[in-house]
Coordinates of N, CA and C and ligand atoms in Angstrom, one line a residue:
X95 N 12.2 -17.4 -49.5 CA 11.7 -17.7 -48.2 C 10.5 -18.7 -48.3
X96 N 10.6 -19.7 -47.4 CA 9.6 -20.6 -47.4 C 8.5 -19.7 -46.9
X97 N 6.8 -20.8 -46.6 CA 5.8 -19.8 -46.4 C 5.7 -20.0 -45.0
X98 N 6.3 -21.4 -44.3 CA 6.5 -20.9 -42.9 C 7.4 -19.8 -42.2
X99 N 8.3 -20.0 -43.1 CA 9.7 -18.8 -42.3 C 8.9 -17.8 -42.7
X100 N 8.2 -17.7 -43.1 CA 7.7 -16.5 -44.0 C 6.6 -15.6 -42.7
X101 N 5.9 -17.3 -42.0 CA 4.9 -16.6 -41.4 C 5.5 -16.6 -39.5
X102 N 6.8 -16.7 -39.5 CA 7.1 -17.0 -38.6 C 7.7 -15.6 -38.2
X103 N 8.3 -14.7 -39.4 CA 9.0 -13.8 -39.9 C 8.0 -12.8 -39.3
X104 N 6.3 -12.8 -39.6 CA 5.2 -11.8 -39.8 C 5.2 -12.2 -37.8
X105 N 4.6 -13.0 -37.2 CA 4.4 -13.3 -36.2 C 5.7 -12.9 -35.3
X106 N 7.2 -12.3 -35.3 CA 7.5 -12.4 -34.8 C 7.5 -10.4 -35.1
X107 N 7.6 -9.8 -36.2 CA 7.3 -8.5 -36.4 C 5.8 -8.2 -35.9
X108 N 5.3 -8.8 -35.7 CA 3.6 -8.4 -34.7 C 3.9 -8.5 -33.2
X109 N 4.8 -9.4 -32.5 CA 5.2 -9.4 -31.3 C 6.0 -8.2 -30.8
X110 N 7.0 -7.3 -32.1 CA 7.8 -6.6 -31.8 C 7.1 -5.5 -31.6
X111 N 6.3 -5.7 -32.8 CA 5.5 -3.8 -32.8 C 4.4 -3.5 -31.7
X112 N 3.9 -4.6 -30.6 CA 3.0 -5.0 -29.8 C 4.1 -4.3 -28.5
X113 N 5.1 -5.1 -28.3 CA 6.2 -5.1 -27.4 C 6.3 -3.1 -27.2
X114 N 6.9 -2.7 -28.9 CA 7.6 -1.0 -28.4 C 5.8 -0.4 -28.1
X115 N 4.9 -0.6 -28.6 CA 3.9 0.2 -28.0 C 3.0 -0.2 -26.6
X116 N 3.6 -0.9 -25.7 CA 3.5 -1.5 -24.5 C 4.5 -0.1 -23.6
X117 N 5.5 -0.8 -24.6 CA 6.8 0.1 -23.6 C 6.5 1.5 -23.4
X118 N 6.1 2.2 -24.4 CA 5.8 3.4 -24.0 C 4.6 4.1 -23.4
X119 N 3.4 2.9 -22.9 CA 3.0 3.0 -21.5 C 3.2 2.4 -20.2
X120 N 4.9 2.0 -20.7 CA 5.3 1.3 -19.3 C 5.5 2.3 -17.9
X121 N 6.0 3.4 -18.5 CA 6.6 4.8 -17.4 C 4.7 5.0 -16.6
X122 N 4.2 5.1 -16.9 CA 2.8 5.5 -16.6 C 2.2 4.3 -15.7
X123 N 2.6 3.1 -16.3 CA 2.0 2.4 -15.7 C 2.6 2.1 -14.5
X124 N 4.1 2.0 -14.4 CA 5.3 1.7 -13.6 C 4.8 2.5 -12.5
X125 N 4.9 4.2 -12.8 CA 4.0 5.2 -12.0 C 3.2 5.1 -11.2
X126 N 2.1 4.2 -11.7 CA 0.0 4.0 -11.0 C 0.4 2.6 -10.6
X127 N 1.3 1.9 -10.4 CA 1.9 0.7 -9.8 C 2.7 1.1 -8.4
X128 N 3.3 2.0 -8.3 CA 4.2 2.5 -7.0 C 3.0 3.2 -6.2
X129 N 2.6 4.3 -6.9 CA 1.4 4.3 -6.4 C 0.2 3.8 -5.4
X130 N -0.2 2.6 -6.1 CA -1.0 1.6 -5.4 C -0.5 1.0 -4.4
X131 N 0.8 0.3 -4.5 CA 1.4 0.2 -3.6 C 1.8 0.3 -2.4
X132 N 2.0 1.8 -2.5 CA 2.1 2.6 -1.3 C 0.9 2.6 -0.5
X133 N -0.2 3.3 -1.7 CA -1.7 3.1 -0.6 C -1.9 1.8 -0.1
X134 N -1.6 0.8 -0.6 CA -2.3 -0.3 -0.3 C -1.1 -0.7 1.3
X135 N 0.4 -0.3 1.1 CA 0.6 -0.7 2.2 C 0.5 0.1 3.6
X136 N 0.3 1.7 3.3 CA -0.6 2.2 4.5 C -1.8 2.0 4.7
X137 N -2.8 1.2 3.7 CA -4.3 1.0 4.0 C -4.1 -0.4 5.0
X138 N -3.2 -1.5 4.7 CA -2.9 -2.5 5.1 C -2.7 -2.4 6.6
X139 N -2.0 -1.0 7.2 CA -1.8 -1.1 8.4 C -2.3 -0.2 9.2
X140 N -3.6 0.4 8.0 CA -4.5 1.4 8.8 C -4.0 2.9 9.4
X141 N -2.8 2.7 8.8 CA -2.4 4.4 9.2 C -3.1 5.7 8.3
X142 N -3.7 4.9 7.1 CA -5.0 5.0 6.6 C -5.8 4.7 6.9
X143 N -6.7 5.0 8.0 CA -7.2 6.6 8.3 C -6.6 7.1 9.6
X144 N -5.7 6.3 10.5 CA -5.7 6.6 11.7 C -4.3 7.7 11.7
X145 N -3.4 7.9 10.9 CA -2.9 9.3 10.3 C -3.2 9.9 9.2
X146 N -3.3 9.5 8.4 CA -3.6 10.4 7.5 C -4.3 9.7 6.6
X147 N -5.1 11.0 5.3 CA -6.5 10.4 4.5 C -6.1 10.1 3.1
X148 N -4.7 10.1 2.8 CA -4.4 9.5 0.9 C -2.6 9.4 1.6
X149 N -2.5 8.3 0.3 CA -1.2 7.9 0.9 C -0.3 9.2 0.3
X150 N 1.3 8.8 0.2 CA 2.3 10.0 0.1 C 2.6 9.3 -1.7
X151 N 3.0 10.8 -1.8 CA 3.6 10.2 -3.2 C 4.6 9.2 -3.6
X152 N 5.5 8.8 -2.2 CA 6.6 8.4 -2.1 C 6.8 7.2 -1.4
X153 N 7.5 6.4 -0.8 CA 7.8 5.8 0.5 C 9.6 6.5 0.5
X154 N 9.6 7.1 1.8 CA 11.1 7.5 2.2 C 11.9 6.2 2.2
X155 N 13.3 6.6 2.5 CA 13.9 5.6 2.7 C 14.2 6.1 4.2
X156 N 14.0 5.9 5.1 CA 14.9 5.8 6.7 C 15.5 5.2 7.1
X157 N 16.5 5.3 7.3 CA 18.1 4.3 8.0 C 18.4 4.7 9.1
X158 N 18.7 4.0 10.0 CA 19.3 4.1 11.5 C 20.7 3.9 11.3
X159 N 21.2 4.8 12.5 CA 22.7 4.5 12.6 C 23.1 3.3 13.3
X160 N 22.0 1.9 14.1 CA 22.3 1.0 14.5 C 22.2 0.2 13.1
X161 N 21.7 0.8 11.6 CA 21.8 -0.1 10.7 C 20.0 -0.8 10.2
X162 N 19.2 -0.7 10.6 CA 18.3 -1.0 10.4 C 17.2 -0.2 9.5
X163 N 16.8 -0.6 8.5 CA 15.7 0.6 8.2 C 13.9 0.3 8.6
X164 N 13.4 1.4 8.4 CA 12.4 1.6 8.5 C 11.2 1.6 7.2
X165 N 10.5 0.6 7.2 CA 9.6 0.5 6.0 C 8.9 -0.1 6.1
X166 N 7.8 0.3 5.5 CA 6.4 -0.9 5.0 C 5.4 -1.5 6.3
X167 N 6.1 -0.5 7.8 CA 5.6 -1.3 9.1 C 6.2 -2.4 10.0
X168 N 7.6 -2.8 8.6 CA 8.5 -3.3 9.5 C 8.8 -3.2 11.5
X169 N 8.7 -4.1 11.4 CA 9.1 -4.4 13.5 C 10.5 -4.3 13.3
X170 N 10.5 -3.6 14.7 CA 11.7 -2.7 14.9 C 11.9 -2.9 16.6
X171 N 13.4 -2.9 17.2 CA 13.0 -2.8 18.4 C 13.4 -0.8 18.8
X172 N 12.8 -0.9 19.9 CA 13.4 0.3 20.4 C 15.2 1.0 20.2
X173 N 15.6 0.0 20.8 CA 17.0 -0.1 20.8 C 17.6 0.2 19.4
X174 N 17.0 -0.9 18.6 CA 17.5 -0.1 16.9 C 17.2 1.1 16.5
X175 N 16.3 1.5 16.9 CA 15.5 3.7 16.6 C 16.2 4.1 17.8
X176 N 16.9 4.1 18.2 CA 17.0 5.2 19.5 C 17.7 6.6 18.6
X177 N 18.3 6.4 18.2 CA 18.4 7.8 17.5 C 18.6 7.8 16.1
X178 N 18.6 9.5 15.7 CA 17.9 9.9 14.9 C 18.6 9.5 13.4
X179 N 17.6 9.1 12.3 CA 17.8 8.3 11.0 C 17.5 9.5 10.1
X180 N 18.2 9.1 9.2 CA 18.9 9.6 8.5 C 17.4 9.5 7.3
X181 N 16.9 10.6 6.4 CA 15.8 10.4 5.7 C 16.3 10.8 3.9
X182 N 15.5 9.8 3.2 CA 16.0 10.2 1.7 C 14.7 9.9 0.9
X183 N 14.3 11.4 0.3 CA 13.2 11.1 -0.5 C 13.3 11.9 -2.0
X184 N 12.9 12.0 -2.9 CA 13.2 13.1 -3.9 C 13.2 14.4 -3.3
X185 N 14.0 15.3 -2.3 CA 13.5 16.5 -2.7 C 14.2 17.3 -3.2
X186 N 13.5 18.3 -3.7 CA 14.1 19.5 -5.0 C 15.1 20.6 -3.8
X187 N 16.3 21.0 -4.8 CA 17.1 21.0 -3.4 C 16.5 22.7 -3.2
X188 N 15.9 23.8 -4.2 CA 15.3 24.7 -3.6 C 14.2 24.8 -3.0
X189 N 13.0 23.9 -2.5 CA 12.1 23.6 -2.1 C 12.5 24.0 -0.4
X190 N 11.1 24.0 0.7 CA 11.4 24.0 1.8 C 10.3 22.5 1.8
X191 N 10.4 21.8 3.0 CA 9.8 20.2 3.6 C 9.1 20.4 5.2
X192 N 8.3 20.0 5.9 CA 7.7 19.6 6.9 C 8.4 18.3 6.7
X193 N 8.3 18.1 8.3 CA 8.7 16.6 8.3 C 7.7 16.4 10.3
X194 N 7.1 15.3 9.8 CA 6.0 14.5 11.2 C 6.7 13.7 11.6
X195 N 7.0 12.9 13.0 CA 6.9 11.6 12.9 C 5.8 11.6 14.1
X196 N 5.0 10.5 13.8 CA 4.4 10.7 15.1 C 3.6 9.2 15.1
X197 N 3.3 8.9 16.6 CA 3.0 7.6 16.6 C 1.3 7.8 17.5
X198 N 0.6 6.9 16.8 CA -1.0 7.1 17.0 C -1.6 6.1 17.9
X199 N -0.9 5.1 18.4 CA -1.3 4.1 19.1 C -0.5 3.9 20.7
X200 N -0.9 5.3 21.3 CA -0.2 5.9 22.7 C -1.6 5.6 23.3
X201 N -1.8 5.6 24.8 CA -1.2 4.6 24.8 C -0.8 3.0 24.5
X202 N -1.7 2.3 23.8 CA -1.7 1.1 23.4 C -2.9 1.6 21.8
X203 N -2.5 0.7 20.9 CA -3.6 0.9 19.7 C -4.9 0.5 19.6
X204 N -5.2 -0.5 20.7 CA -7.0 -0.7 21.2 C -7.3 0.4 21.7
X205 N -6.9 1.7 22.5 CA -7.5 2.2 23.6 C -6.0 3.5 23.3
X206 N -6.5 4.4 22.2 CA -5.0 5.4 22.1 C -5.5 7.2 22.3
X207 N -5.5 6.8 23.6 CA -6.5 8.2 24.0 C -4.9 9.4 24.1
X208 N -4.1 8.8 23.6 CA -2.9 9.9 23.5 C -2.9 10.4 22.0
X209 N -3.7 9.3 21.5 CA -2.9 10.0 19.9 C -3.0 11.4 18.8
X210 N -2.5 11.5 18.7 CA -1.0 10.9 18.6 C 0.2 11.3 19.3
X211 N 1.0 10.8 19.3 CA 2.5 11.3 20.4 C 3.6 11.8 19.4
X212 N 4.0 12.5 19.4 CA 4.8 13.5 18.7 C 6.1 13.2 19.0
X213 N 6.7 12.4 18.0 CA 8.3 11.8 18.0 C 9.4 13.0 17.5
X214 N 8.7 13.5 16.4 CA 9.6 14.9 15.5 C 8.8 15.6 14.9
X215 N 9.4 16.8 15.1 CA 8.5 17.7 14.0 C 9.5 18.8 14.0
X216 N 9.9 19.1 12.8 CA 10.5 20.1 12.1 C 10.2 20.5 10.7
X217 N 10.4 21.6 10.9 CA 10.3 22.7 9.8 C 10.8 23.7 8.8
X218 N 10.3 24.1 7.6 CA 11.3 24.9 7.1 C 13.1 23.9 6.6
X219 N 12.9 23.0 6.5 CA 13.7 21.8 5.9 C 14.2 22.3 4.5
X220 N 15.5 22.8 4.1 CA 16.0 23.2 3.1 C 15.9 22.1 2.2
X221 N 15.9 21.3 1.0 CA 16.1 20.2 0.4 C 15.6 19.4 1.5
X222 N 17.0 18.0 1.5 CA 16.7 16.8 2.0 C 17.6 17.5 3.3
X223 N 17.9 18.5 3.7 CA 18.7 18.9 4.9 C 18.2 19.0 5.6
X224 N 17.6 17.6 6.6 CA 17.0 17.8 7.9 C 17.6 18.5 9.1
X225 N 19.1 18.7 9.6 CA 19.6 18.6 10.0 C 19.8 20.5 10.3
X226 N 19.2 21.2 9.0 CA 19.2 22.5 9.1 C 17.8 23.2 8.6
X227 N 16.9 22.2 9.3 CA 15.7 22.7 9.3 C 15.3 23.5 11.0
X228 N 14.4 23.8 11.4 CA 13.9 24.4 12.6 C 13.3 23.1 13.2
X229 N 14.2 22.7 14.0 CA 14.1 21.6 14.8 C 12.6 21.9 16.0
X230 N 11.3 22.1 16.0 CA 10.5 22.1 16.7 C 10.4 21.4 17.8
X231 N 9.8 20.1 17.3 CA 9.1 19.2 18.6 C 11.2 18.4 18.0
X232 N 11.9 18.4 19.4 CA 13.4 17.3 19.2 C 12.9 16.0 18.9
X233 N 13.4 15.0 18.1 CA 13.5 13.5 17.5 C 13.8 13.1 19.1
X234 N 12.8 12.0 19.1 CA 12.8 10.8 20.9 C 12.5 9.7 19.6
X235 N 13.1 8.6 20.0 CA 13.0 7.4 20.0 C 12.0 6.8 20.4
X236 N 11.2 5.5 20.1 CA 10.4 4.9 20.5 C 9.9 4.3 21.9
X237 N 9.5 4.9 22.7 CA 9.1 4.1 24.2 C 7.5 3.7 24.4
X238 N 7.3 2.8 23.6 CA 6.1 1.9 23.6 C 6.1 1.2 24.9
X239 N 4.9 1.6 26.0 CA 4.8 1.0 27.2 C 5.2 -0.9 27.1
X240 N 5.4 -1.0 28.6 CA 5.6 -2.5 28.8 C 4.3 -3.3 28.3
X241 N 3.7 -4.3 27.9 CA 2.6 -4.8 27.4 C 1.5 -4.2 26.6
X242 N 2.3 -3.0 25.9 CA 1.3 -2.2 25.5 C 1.2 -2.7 23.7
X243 N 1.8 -3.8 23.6 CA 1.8 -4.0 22.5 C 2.4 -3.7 21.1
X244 N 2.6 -3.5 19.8 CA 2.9 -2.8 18.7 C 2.1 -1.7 18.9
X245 N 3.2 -0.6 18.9 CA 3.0 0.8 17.7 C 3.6 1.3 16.7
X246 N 2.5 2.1 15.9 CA 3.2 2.4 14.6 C 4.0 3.4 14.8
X247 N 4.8 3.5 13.6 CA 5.3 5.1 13.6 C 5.7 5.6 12.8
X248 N 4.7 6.7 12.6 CA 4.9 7.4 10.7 C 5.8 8.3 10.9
X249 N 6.3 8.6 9.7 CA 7.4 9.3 9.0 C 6.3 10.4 7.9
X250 N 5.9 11.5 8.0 CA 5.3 12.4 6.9 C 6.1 13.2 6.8
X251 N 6.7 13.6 5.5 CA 6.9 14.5 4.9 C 6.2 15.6 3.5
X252 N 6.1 16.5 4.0 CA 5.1 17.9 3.7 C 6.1 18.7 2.3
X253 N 5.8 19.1 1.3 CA 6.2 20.1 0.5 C 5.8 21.2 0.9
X254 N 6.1 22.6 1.7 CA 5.8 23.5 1.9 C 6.0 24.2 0.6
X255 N 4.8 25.6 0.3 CA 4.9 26.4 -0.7 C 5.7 27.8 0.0
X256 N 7.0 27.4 0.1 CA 7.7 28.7 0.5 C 8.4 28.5 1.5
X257 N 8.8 29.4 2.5 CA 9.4 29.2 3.9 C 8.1 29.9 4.8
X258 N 8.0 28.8 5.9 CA 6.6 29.4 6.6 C 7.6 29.9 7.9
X259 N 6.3 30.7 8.8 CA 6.7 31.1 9.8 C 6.3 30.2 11.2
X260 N 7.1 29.9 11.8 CA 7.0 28.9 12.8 C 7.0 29.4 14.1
X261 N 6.9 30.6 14.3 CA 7.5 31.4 15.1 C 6.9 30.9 17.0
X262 N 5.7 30.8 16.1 CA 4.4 30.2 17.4 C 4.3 28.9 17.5
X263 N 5.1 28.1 16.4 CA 4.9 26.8 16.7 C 5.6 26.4 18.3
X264 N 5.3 24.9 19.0 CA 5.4 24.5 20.0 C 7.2 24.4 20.0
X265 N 7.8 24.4 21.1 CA 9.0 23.9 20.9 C 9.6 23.0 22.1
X266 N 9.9 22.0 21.9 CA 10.3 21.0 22.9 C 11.8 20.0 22.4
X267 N 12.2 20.1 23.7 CA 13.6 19.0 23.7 C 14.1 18.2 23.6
X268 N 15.0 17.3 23.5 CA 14.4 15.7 23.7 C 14.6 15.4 25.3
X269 N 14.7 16.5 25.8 CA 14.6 15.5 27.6 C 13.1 15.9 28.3
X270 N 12.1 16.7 27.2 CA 11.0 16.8 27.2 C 9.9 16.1 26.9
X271 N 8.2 15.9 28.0 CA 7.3 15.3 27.1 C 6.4 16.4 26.4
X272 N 7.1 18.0 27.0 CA 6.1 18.8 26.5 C 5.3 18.8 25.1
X273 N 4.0 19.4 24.7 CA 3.7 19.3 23.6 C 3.5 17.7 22.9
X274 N 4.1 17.2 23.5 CA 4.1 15.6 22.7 C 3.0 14.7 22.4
X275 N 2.2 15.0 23.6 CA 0.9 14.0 23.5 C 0.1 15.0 22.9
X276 N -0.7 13.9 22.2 CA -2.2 14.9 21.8 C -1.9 15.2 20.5
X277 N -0.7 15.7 19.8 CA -0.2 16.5 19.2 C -0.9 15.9 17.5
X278 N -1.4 17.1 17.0 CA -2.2 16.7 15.9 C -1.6 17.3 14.9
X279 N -0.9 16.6 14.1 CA -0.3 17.2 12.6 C -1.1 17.7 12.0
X280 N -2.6 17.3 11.8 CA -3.1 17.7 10.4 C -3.6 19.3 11.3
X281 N -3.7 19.8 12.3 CA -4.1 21.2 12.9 C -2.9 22.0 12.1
X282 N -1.3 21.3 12.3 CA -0.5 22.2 11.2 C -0.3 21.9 9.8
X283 N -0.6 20.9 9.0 CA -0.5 20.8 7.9 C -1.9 22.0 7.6
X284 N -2.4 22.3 8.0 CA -3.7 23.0 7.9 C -3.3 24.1 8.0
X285 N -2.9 24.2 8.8 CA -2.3 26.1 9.3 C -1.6 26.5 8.2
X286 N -0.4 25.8 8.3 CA 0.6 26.1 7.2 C 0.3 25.9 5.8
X287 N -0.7 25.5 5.5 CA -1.1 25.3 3.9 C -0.1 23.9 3.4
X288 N -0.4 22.6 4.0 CA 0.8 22.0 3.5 C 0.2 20.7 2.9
X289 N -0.3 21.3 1.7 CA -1.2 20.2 0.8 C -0.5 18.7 0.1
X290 N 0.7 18.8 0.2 CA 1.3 18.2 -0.3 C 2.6 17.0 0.4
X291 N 1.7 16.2 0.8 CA 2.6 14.8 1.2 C 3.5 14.6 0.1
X292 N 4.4 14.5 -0.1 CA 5.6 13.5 -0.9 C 5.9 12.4 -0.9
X293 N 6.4 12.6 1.1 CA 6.8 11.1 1.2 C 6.9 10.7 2.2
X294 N 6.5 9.4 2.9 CA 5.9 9.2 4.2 C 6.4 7.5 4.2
X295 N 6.8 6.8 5.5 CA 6.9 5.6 5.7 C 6.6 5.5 7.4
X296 N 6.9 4.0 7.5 CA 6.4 3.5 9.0 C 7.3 2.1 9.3
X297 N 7.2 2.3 10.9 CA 7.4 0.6 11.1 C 6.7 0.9 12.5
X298 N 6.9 -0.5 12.9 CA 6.2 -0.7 14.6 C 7.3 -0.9 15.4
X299 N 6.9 -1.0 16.6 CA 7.8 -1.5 17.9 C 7.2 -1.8 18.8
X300 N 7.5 -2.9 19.6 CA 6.8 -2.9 21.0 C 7.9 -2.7 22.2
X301 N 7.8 -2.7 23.1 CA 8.4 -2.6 24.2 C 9.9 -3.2 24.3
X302 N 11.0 -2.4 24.9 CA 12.3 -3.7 25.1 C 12.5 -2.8 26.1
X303 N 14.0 -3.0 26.5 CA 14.7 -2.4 27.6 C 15.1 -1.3 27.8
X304 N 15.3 -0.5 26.5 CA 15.6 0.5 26.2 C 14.4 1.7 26.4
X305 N 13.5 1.1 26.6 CA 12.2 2.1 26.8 C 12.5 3.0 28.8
X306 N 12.9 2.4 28.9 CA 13.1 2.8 30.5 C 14.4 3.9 30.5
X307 N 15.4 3.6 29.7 CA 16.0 4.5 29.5 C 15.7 6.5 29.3
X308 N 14.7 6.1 27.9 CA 14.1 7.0 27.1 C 12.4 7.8 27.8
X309 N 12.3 6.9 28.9 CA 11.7 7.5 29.6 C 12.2 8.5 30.7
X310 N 13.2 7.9 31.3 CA 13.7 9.0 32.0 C 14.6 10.1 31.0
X311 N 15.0 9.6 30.3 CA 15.7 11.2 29.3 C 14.2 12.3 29.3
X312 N 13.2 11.7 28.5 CA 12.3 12.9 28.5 C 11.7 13.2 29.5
X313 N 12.0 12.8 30.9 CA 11.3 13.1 32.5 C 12.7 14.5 32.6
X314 N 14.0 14.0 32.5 CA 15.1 15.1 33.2 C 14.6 16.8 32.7
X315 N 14.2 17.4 31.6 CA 13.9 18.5 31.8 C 12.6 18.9 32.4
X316 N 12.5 20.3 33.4 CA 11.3 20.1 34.2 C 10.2 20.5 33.0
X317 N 8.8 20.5 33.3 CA 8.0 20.2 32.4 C 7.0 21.3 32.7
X318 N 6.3 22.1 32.0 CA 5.9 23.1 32.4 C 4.0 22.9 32.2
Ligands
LIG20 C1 6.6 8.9 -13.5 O1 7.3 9.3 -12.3 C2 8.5 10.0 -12.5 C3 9.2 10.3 -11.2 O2 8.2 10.6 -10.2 C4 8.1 11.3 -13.3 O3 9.3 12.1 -13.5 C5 7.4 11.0 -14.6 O4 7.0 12.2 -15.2 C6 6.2 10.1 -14.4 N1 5.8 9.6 -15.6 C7 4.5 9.5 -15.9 C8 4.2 9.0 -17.3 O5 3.6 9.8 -15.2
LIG21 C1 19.5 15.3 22.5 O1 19.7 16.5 21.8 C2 21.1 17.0 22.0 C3 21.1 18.4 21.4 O2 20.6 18.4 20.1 C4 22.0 16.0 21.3 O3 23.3 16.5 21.4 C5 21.8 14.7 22.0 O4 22.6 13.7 21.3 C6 20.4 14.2 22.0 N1 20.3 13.0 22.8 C7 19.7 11.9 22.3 C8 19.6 10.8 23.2 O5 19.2 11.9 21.2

């Protein structure tokens, strides 16, 4: 071997052995990368702090049945959310889940003397089986006043330690505003002991035509 192949030989076995002991703090780092991520794009839209105080371990994935998803704060119209999306996050299929959605910039996000407004809230969520959890506050669609600007609207999902009792919690329909305004998740993440965000996302919406609709759906039940 010449003394260049020679040294070309050494320099390229220093690159290799540099390379596998990189790789095996890639998982960790890959980790504290999704991580930041996530905080940085709820700090970005301030739903840090204005819902909640550390991001989720996760970003959900939410899909609508008009085909659109929900992420990162994405703009969305009403019309694409009108009903209810379909949610996918890790969860362990014996576990029970909280699940929030709630929007904090009711009624406009300069001036949100409603917030937050309570889109969904169910409970006792078997796995990822929303669907056969204790539907609480019913899933409404987005009705962001006329000129009232963008609102957000979070998606939290809670790891409960066990199956809680809901017995007292609020219960509303979707042709209801009962319970909706005002409504403060963290008074039940509190109650319920539900230390553990997983996984949480967001988008905005402002106003379209479909808000007129969705206002009278939640006006038809009488209101107590
Ligand atoms: C990275 O995240 C995955 C999935 O959440 C987890 O299973 C794994 O243990 C984590 N690895 C490290 C090094 O933190
Ligand atoms: C309202 O809830 C009922 C009962 O769960 C359901 O059948 C209906 O499709 C819902 N309506 C809307 C507009 O989501």
């Amino acid at each position: 071997m010449s003394s260049s192949a020679l040294e070309l030989t050494i320099t390229l076995v220093c690159i290799l052995a540099q390379f596998i002991s990189r790789s095996s703090a890639a998982t960790s780092d890959a980790n504290e990368s999704v991580a930041m991520t996530v905080q940085k794009i709820f700090s970005d839209h301030e739903v840090i702090p204005d819902v909640i105080d550390a991001a989720p371990a996760e970003l959900a994935k939410i899909s609508y049945p008009s085909g659109v998803v929900a992420n990162g704060g994405n703009e969305l119209t009403p019309t694409q959310v009108k009903d209810q999306p379909q949610i996918e996050w890790s969860a362990e299929a014996d576990s029970y889940y909280t699940l929030f959605m709630v929007d904090p910039d009711a009624p406009r996000r300069t001036e949100p003397k409603f917030r937050s407004v309570c889109h969904w809230f169910v409970g006792n969520i078997p796995g990822s089986n929303i669907d056969d959890g204790d539907h609480r506050i019913a899933f409404a669609g987005s009705g962001p006043p006329q000129g009232s600007g963008l609102h957000r609207y979070a998606f939290l999902i809670y790891k409960q330690n066990g199956k809680i009792d809901l017995s007292d919690a609020p219960r509303t329909s979707n042709r209801s505003r009962n319970h909706r305004l005002n409504f403060q998740h963290k008074d039940y993440v509190k109650k319920y002991g539900l230390t553990d965000l997983v996984a949480g996302n967001f988008y905005q919406a402002q106003y379209d035509e479909y808000v007129s609709t969705l206002h009278a759906q939640l006006s038809s039940e009488k209101s107590n």
